[in-house]
Short mmCIF file of C-alpha atoms and ligand atoms in Angstrom, two decimals:
data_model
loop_
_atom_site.label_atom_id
_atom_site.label_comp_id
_atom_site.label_asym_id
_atom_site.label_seq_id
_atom_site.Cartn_x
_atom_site.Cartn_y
_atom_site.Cartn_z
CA UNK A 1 86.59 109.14 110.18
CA UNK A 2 87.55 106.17 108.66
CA UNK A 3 90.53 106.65 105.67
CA UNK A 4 92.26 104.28 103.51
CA UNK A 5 96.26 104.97 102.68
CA UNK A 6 97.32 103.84 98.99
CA UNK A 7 100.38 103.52 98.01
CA UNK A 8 101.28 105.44 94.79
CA UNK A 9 102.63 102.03 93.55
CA UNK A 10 98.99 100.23 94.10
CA UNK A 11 97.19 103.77 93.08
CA UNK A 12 99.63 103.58 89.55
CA UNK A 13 98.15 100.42 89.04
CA UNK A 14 94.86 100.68 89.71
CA UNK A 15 94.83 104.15 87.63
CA UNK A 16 96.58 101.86 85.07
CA UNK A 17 94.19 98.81 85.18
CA UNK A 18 91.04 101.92 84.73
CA UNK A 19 92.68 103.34 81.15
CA UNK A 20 92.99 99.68 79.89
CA UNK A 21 89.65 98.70 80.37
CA UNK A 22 88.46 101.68 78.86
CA UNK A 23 85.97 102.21 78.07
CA UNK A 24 84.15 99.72 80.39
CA UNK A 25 84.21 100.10 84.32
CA UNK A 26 87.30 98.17 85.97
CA UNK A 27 87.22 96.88 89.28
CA UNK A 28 89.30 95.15 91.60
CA UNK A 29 89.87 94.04 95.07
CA UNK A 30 92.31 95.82 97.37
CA UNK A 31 94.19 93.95 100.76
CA UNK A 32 96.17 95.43 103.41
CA UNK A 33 96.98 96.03 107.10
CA UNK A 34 94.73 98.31 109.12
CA UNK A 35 93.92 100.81 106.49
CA UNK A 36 97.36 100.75 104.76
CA UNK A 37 96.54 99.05 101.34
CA UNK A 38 99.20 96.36 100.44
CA UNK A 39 98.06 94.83 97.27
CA UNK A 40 95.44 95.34 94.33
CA UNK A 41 93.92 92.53 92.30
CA UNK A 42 92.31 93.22 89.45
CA UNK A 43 89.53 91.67 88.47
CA UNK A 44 87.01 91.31 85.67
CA UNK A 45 84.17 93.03 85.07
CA UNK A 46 81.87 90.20 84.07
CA UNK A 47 78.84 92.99 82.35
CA UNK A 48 81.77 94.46 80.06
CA UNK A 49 79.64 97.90 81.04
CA UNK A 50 81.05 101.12 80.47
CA UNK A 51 78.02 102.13 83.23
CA UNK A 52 78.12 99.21 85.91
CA UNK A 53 79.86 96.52 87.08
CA UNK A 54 79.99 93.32 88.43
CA UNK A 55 83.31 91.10 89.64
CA UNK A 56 83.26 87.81 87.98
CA UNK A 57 85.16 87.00 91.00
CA UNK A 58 84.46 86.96 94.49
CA UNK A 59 86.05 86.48 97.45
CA UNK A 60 85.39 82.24 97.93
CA UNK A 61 87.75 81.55 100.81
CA UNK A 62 90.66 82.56 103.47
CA UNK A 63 93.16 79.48 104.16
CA UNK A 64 95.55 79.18 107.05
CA UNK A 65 97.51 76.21 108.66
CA UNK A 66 97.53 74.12 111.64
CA UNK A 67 101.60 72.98 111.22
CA UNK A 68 101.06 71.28 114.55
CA UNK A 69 97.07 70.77 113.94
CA UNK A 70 94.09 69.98 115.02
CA UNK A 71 92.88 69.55 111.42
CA UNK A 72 89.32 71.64 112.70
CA UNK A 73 89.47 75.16 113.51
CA UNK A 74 90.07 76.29 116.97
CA UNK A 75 88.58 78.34 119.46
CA UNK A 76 90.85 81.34 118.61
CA UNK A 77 89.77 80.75 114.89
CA UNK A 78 85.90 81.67 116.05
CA UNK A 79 86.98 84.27 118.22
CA UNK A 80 88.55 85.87 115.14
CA UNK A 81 86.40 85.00 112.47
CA UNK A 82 86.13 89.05 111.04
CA UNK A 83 84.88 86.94 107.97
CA UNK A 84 82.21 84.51 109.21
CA UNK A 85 80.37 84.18 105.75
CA UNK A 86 83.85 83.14 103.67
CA UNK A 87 84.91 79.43 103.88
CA UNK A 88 88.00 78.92 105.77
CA UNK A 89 90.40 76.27 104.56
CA UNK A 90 92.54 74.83 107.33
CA UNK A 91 95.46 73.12 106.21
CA UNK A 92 97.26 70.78 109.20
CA UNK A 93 100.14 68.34 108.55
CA UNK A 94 101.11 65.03 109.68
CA UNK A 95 104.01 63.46 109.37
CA UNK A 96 104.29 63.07 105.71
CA UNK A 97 101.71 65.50 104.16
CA UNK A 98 99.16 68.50 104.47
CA UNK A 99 95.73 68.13 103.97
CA UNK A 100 93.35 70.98 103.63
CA UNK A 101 89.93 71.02 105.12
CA UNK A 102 86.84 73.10 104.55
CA UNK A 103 84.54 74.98 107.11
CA UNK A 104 82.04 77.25 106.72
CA UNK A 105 81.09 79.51 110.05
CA UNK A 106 76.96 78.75 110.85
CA UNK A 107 76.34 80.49 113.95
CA UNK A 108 79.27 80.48 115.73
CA UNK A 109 79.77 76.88 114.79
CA UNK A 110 82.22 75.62 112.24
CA UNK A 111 80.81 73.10 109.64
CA UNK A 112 82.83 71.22 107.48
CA UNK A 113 82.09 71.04 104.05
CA UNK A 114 82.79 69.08 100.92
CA UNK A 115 86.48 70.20 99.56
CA UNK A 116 86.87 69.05 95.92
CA UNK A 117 90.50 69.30 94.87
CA UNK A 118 90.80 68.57 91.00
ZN1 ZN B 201 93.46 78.16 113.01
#
């Protein structure tokens, strides 16, 4: 059976972010390694409900780098794409300067999309 380990650190604050949004439903979004959580992010409940709620955040993208490029992502990327819906931002860098890149997975084939940095 599948089981999640918390922290008492991460469960203090997540028992802490509950009684402030009292009395509306909290919610957050919890990260880690295996099932060992390793850090909590709170985030808002856009309905304000003390019955539902809905993150006014969502998970939009997972970034990595290419120090020694390509600028696309690779074969390994697809292999290991647990994530295939979420853009992926690849950042490479020449000789001066990074530049990030956007790719969205569409069956097994990386797309790039438009990246608008302002
Ligand atoms: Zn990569």
């Amino acid at each position: 059976m599948k089981s999640l380990i918390l922290p008492v650190s991460i469960h203090s604050k997540i028992i802490s972010n509950m009684e402030r949004h009292l009395p509306e439903e909290a919610c957050g979004l919890i990260t880690g390694k295996g099932n060992l959580a390793r850090h909590h992010f709170s985030i808002t409940n856009g309905l304000h409900s003390p019955y539902r709620f809905q993150m006014d955040q969502i998970l939009l993208g997972i970034y990595h780098s290419h120090p020694k490029g390509p600028e696309n992502p690779s074969l390994t990327d697809l292999e290991e794409d647990y994530y295939p819906d979420v853009i992926k931002l690849i950042g490479s860098k020449s000789s001066i300067q990074w530049e990030i890149k956007a790719y969205l997975n569409i069956n097994s084939v990386y797309l790039q999309i438009p990246l608008v940095i302002k």
